[in-house]
Coordinates of C-alpha atoms and ligand atoms in Angstrom, one line a residue:
M1 CA 9.5 7.1 24.1
S2 CA 9.5 6.2 27.7
T3 CA 6.7 4.5 29.2
R4 CA 3.6 6.7 30.4
H5 CA 2.5 5.7 34.0
F6 CA -0.5 7.5 35.9
L7 CA 0.6 7.8 39.6
T8 CA -1.0 11.0 40.1
L9 CA -3.1 13.5 38.0
L10 CA 0.2 15.6 37.3
D11 CA 1.4 12.9 34.9
F12 CA -0.8 13.9 32.2
S13 CA -1.2 17.4 30.8
P14 CA -4.4 19.4 31.3
A15 CA -5.2 18.8 27.6
E16 CA -4.9 15.1 28.1
L17 CA -7.0 14.7 31.1
R18 CA -9.8 17.2 29.6
G19 CA -9.6 14.7 26.5
L20 CA -9.7 11.7 29.0
I21 CA -13.2 13.2 30.5
D22 CA -14.4 13.9 26.8
R23 CA -13.6 10.4 25.8
A24 CA -15.1 8.7 29.1
I25 CA -18.6 10.4 28.0
A26 CA -18.3 9.0 24.6
L27 CA -17.6 5.8 25.9
K28 CA -20.1 5.8 28.2
A29 CA -23.1 6.7 25.7
L30 CA -21.6 4.0 23.3
H31 CA -21.8 1.5 26.1
H32 CA -25.5 2.4 27.5
R33 CA -26.4 2.2 23.4
G34 CA -25.4 -1.4 23.5
E35 CA -22.6 -1.0 20.8
R36 CA -19.4 -2.7 21.4
H37 CA -16.0 -1.5 21.3
T38 CA -13.2 -3.8 21.8
P39 CA -10.0 -2.2 21.0
L40 CA -7.9 -4.1 23.7
S41 CA -8.7 -7.5 22.6
G42 CA -6.2 -9.8 23.1
R43 CA -4.4 -7.5 26.3
T44 CA -4.3 -7.8 29.9
L45 CA -4.5 -5.9 33.0
A46 CA -2.7 -6.9 35.9
M47 CA -4.2 -5.6 39.0
V48 CA -2.5 -5.7 42.3
F49 CA -4.9 -5.3 45.7
E50 CA -3.2 -4.8 49.0
K51 CA -6.2 -3.3 50.3
A52 CA -10.1 -4.1 49.8
S53 CA -11.9 -2.7 46.9
T54 CA -15.4 -3.1 45.7
R55 CA -15.4 0.1 43.0
T56 CA -12.0 0.0 41.6
R57 CA -12.2 -4.1 41.2
V58 CA -15.1 -4.5 39.5
S59 CA -14.8 -1.2 37.3
F60 CA -11.1 -1.7 35.8
E61 CA -12.2 -5.9 35.6
A62 CA -15.8 -5.0 33.9
G63 CA -14.5 -2.1 31.8
M64 CA -11.4 -4.4 30.6
A65 CA -13.7 -7.0 29.6
Q66 CA -15.9 -4.4 27.8
L67 CA -13.0 -3.6 25.6
G68 CA -12.4 -6.9 24.6
G69 CA -9.6 -7.4 27.2
H70 CA -8.7 -9.1 30.2
A71 CA -8.2 -8.7 33.6
L72 CA -6.1 -10.3 36.6
F73 CA -6.7 -10.0 40.3
L74 CA -3.6 -10.7 42.3
S75 CA -3.5 -10.2 46.1
P76 CA -0.4 -10.2 47.7
Q77 CA -1.5 -13.3 50.2
D78 CA -1.8 -15.5 47.0
T79 CA 1.4 -14.2 44.9
Q80 CA 5.1 -14.2 45.9
L81 CA 4.9 -10.2 47.2
G82 CA 3.6 -11.6 50.2
R83 CA 6.4 -13.7 50.6
G84 CA 9.4 -10.9 50.1
E85 CA 9.5 -11.2 46.2
S86 CA 10.8 -7.6 45.9
I87 CA 8.8 -4.7 44.3
E88 CA 11.4 -4.0 41.5
D89 CA 11.4 -8.0 40.0
T90 CA 7.7 -8.4 40.3
A91 CA 7.4 -5.1 38.0
R92 CA 9.6 -6.5 35.5
V93 CA 8.3 -9.7 35.6
L94 CA 4.4 -8.6 35.4
S95 CA 4.9 -6.1 32.9
R96 CA 6.4 -8.7 30.4
M97 CA 3.3 -10.4 30.5
A98 CA 0.5 -8.3 31.3
D99 CA 0.2 -4.8 29.0
A100 CA -1.0 -2.7 32.0
V101 CA -0.7 -2.9 36.0
M102 CA -3.4 -1.2 38.1
I103 CA -1.5 -1.4 41.7
R104 CA -3.7 -0.2 45.2
N105 CA -1.4 -0.5 47.9
H106 CA -0.6 1.4 51.2
S107 CA 2.7 3.8 49.8
Q108 CA 3.0 5.9 47.1
T109 CA 6.6 5.4 47.4
L110 CA 6.4 2.0 46.7
L111 CA 4.2 2.8 43.6
E112 CA 6.5 5.2 42.2
R113 CA 9.4 1.9 42.9
F114 CA 7.3 -0.7 40.7
A115 CA 6.9 2.1 37.9
A116 CA 10.3 2.9 37.5
F117 CA 10.8 -1.0 36.8
S118 CA 7.7 -1.6 34.9
G119 CA 7.9 -1.7 31.0
A120 CA 4.2 -1.4 31.2
P121 CA 1.9 1.4 32.2
V122 CA 1.4 1.5 35.7
I123 CA -2.0 3.1 37.2
N124 CA -2.5 4.1 40.8
G125 CA -6.0 2.3 41.9
L126 CA -5.3 4.2 45.5
T127 CA -2.6 4.9 47.8
D128 CA -2.5 6.4 51.0
R129 CA -1.5 9.6 49.6
F130 CA -3.6 9.9 46.4
H131 CA -6.5 8.6 44.3
P132 CA -6.3 9.7 40.4
C133 CA -8.8 7.2 39.0
Q134 CA -11.3 8.7 41.8
L135 CA -11.0 12.2 40.3
L136 CA -11.3 11.6 36.6
A137 CA -15.0 10.2 37.7
D138 CA -15.7 12.9 40.0
I139 CA -14.9 15.2 37.2
Q140 CA -16.7 13.2 34.3
T141 CA -20.0 13.5 36.4
F142 CA -19.3 17.4 37.3
V143 CA -19.0 18.0 33.6
E144 CA -22.1 15.7 32.6
M145 CA -24.2 17.1 34.9
R146 CA -23.0 20.9 35.5
G147 CA -20.7 21.6 32.0
D148 CA -17.1 22.6 32.4
I149 CA -15.9 22.5 35.7
K150 CA -13.1 25.5 35.2
N151 CA -13.9 28.3 37.5
R152 CA -16.3 27.0 39.8
R153 CA -16.0 26.2 43.6
V154 CA -15.2 23.1 45.4
A155 CA -15.6 22.5 48.8
W156 CA -13.8 19.7 50.7
I157 CA -15.5 19.0 54.2
G158 CA -13.2 16.2 56.2
D159 CA -10.0 14.7 56.1
G160 CA -6.7 15.9 54.0
N161 CA -6.5 12.4 52.8
N162 CA -5.7 10.1 49.3
V163 CA -8.7 11.6 47.6
C164 CA -8.8 15.5 49.0
Q165 CA -4.9 15.5 47.8
S166 CA -5.9 14.4 44.1
F167 CA -8.7 16.8 44.5
I168 CA -6.0 19.3 45.1
H169 CA -4.0 18.0 42.4
A170 CA -7.5 18.0 40.3
S171 CA -7.9 22.2 41.3
L172 CA -4.6 23.2 39.2
Q173 CA -5.2 20.5 36.3
F174 CA -9.1 21.5 35.6
D175 CA -8.5 25.0 36.9
F176 CA -11.5 25.4 40.0
D177 CA -11.4 26.8 43.2
L178 CA -11.4 24.2 46.0
A179 CA -12.1 25.2 49.7
I180 CA -11.0 22.3 52.3
C181 CA -11.7 22.6 55.9
T182 CA -10.3 19.6 57.7
P183 CA -10.0 19.2 61.6
P184 CA -6.6 20.8 63.1
G185 CA -4.0 17.8 62.3
Y186 CA -6.0 16.5 59.6
E187 CA -5.0 19.0 56.8
P188 CA -3.5 17.7 53.2
D189 CA 0.3 17.7 53.1
T190 CA 1.8 21.1 52.9
A191 CA 3.7 20.2 49.6
V192 CA 0.9 19.4 47.7
L193 CA -1.2 22.2 49.1
S194 CA 1.3 24.9 48.4
A195 CA 1.9 23.7 44.8
A196 CA -2.0 24.6 43.7
P197 CA -3.0 28.1 44.4
R198 CA -6.4 27.5 43.8
A199 CA -6.5 25.3 46.9
Q200 CA -7.1 27.0 49.8
L201 CA -7.8 25.9 53.4
A202 CA -10.8 27.3 55.3
D203 CA -11.4 27.8 58.7
T204 CA -15.0 26.3 59.4
P205 CA -16.7 23.8 57.2
A206 CA -19.6 26.7 56.7
G207 CA -16.7 28.9 55.4
A208 CA -15.8 26.1 53.0
A209 CA -19.5 25.4 51.6
E210 CA -20.6 29.0 50.9
N211 CA -21.3 29.3 47.5
A212 CA -20.1 25.8 46.5
D213 CA -21.0 24.5 43.2
L214 CA -20.0 21.0 44.6
V215 CA -19.2 19.6 48.3
V216 CA -17.3 16.5 48.9
T217 CA -16.7 14.4 51.9
D218 CA -15.0 11.1 52.4
V219 CA -14.6 8.6 55.2
W220 CA -13.4 9.6 58.7
A221 CA -10.9 6.9 58.9
S222 CA -9.2 5.5 55.5
M223 CA -8.0 2.2 55.4
G224 CA -4.9 1.7 57.3
D225 CA -5.7 4.3 59.8
E226 CA -5.8 2.9 62.9
D227 CA -6.5 5.6 65.4
Q228 CA -10.3 5.4 64.9
S229 CA -11.9 6.3 68.1
Q230 CA -10.2 9.9 68.5
R231 CA -10.9 10.6 64.9
M232 CA -14.4 9.9 65.5
Q233 CA -14.0 12.5 68.3
D234 CA -11.9 15.1 66.2
F235 CA -14.5 15.0 63.2
Q236 CA -17.7 15.2 65.2
S237 CA -18.0 18.7 63.6
F238 CA -17.2 17.8 60.0
Q239 CA -20.1 16.1 58.7
V240 CA -22.0 17.1 55.3
N241 CA -25.7 17.8 56.3
Q242 CA -28.7 19.6 55.4
A243 CA -27.5 22.6 57.2
L244 CA -24.3 22.6 55.2
M245 CA -25.7 21.9 51.8
K246 CA -28.1 25.1 52.5
L247 CA -24.8 27.4 52.6
A248 CA -23.8 25.8 49.2
R249 CA -25.5 27.2 45.4
P250 CA -28.9 25.4 45.3
D251 CA -27.9 23.6 42.6
A252 CA -25.0 22.2 44.4
L253 CA -23.8 18.7 44.1
F254 CA -22.8 16.5 46.7
M255 CA -20.2 13.4 45.8
H256 CA -18.7 10.8 47.7
C257 CA -16.1 8.6 46.4
L258 CA -17.8 5.6 48.7
P259 CA -17.8 3.3 50.7
A260 CA -19.8 6.0 52.6
H261 CA -21.1 5.8 56.6
R262 CA -24.6 7.6 56.6
G263 CA -24.5 9.1 60.2
E264 CA -20.8 10.2 60.2
E265 CA -19.0 12.3 57.6
V266 CA -22.8 12.4 55.4
S267 CA -25.7 12.3 56.8
A268 CA -28.0 10.0 55.4
E269 CA -30.4 12.8 54.3
V270 CA -27.8 14.5 52.0
M271 CA -26.1 10.7 51.0
D272 CA -29.8 9.6 49.8
G273 CA -31.1 13.5 48.4
P274 CA -31.6 15.1 45.3
Q275 CA -28.1 16.5 45.3
S276 CA -26.6 13.7 45.8
V277 CA -24.8 12.1 42.9
V278 CA -22.8 9.3 44.3
W279 CA -23.8 6.2 42.1
D280 CA -23.3 8.2 38.8
E281 CA -20.3 9.0 40.3
A282 CA -19.6 5.4 41.2
E283 CA -20.8 4.2 37.9
N284 CA -18.3 6.7 36.1
R285 CA -15.0 5.1 37.4
M286 CA -15.9 2.3 35.0
H287 CA -16.2 5.1 31.7
A288 CA -13.2 7.2 32.9
Q289 CA -11.0 4.1 33.8
K290 CA -11.9 2.8 30.4
A291 CA -10.7 5.7 28.5
L292 CA -7.7 5.9 30.4
L293 CA -7.1 2.5 29.6
E294 CA -7.6 3.2 26.0
F295 CA -5.3 5.9 26.0
L296 CA -2.4 4.2 27.5
L297 CA -2.4 1.0 25.6
T298 CA -3.4 1.8 22.1
Ligands
CP301 N1 -13.9 4.6 45.8 C1 -13.6 3.8 45.7 O1 -12.4 3.5 45.4 O2 -14.1 2.5 46.0 P1 -13.5 1.2 46.2 O3 -12.2 1.0 47.7 O4 -14.3 0.0 46.7 O5 -12.6 0.5 45.3
NVA302 N1 -10.1 7.4 51.9 C1 -10.5 6.4 51.3 C2 -10.7 6.1 49.8 C3 -11.6 4.4 49.8 C4 -11.7 4.5 48.5 C5 -9.6 5.2 51.9 O1 -8.2 5.4 51.6 O2 -9.8 4.3 52.4

């Protein structure tokens, strides 16, 4: 069988994704009970980071350690990648030594090129287009707090960015409605959107948030977006604040992949308020990715 990769949520079937969420919840319970579970003893995850990270790096590194394995942090500056060794050659070499490779880089296309030459599973740790690991944690968090996400209503307010586009994939794979409201010119990719019938653009943030079970946002300027000051103007009326949350269902949750900017995309009141589940969401990165690593490597 050919090597399985996790480059977007569409690489796994809906049943496989649901299985990962159930397994993540079980692994979390095991971890919180203090029970050791080390199926990846002697296995290595190579992690290539072209962009900064707190959660992704720590969750994969701690997760591999808990599973009995080892994670290796590689930055382009310290490897031959930064001196021009090709993606294809790097993929062939890394995958002969490591059992899996996680990559965070600027380009989904480069990630795909890497995967095409890797004999080991490749995991997308965020690109310009998608952040599928984030969605595993987000769905796990919703399921833990509110049960099945099927047929629920999710509102995305803000930039039509990598996390938004993975939410669009999630609406297809987990079968929920997704209302997206972005400033003009910041919409998600048309091809990504049109392949997911339950994801629709809304005209106003209020229209998107109305009756939502979950309200989600992300930074106004992602890593690599240089046009910051124009963005600050364009996104002014796209803050998730208490007034917007009031339009959602009374038991609606608030999520943000983090890092967050209080006073920009989210008010401090919402970020630190009772509907916010951002810390559970961050913790679940580790549990969800442990389930993913176990799935890919055992
Ligand atoms: N949410 C997320 O991916 O965070 P980091 O950039 O800190 O990894
Ligand atoms: N959209 C953000 C997510 C960070 C985890 C970025 O790409 O910078």
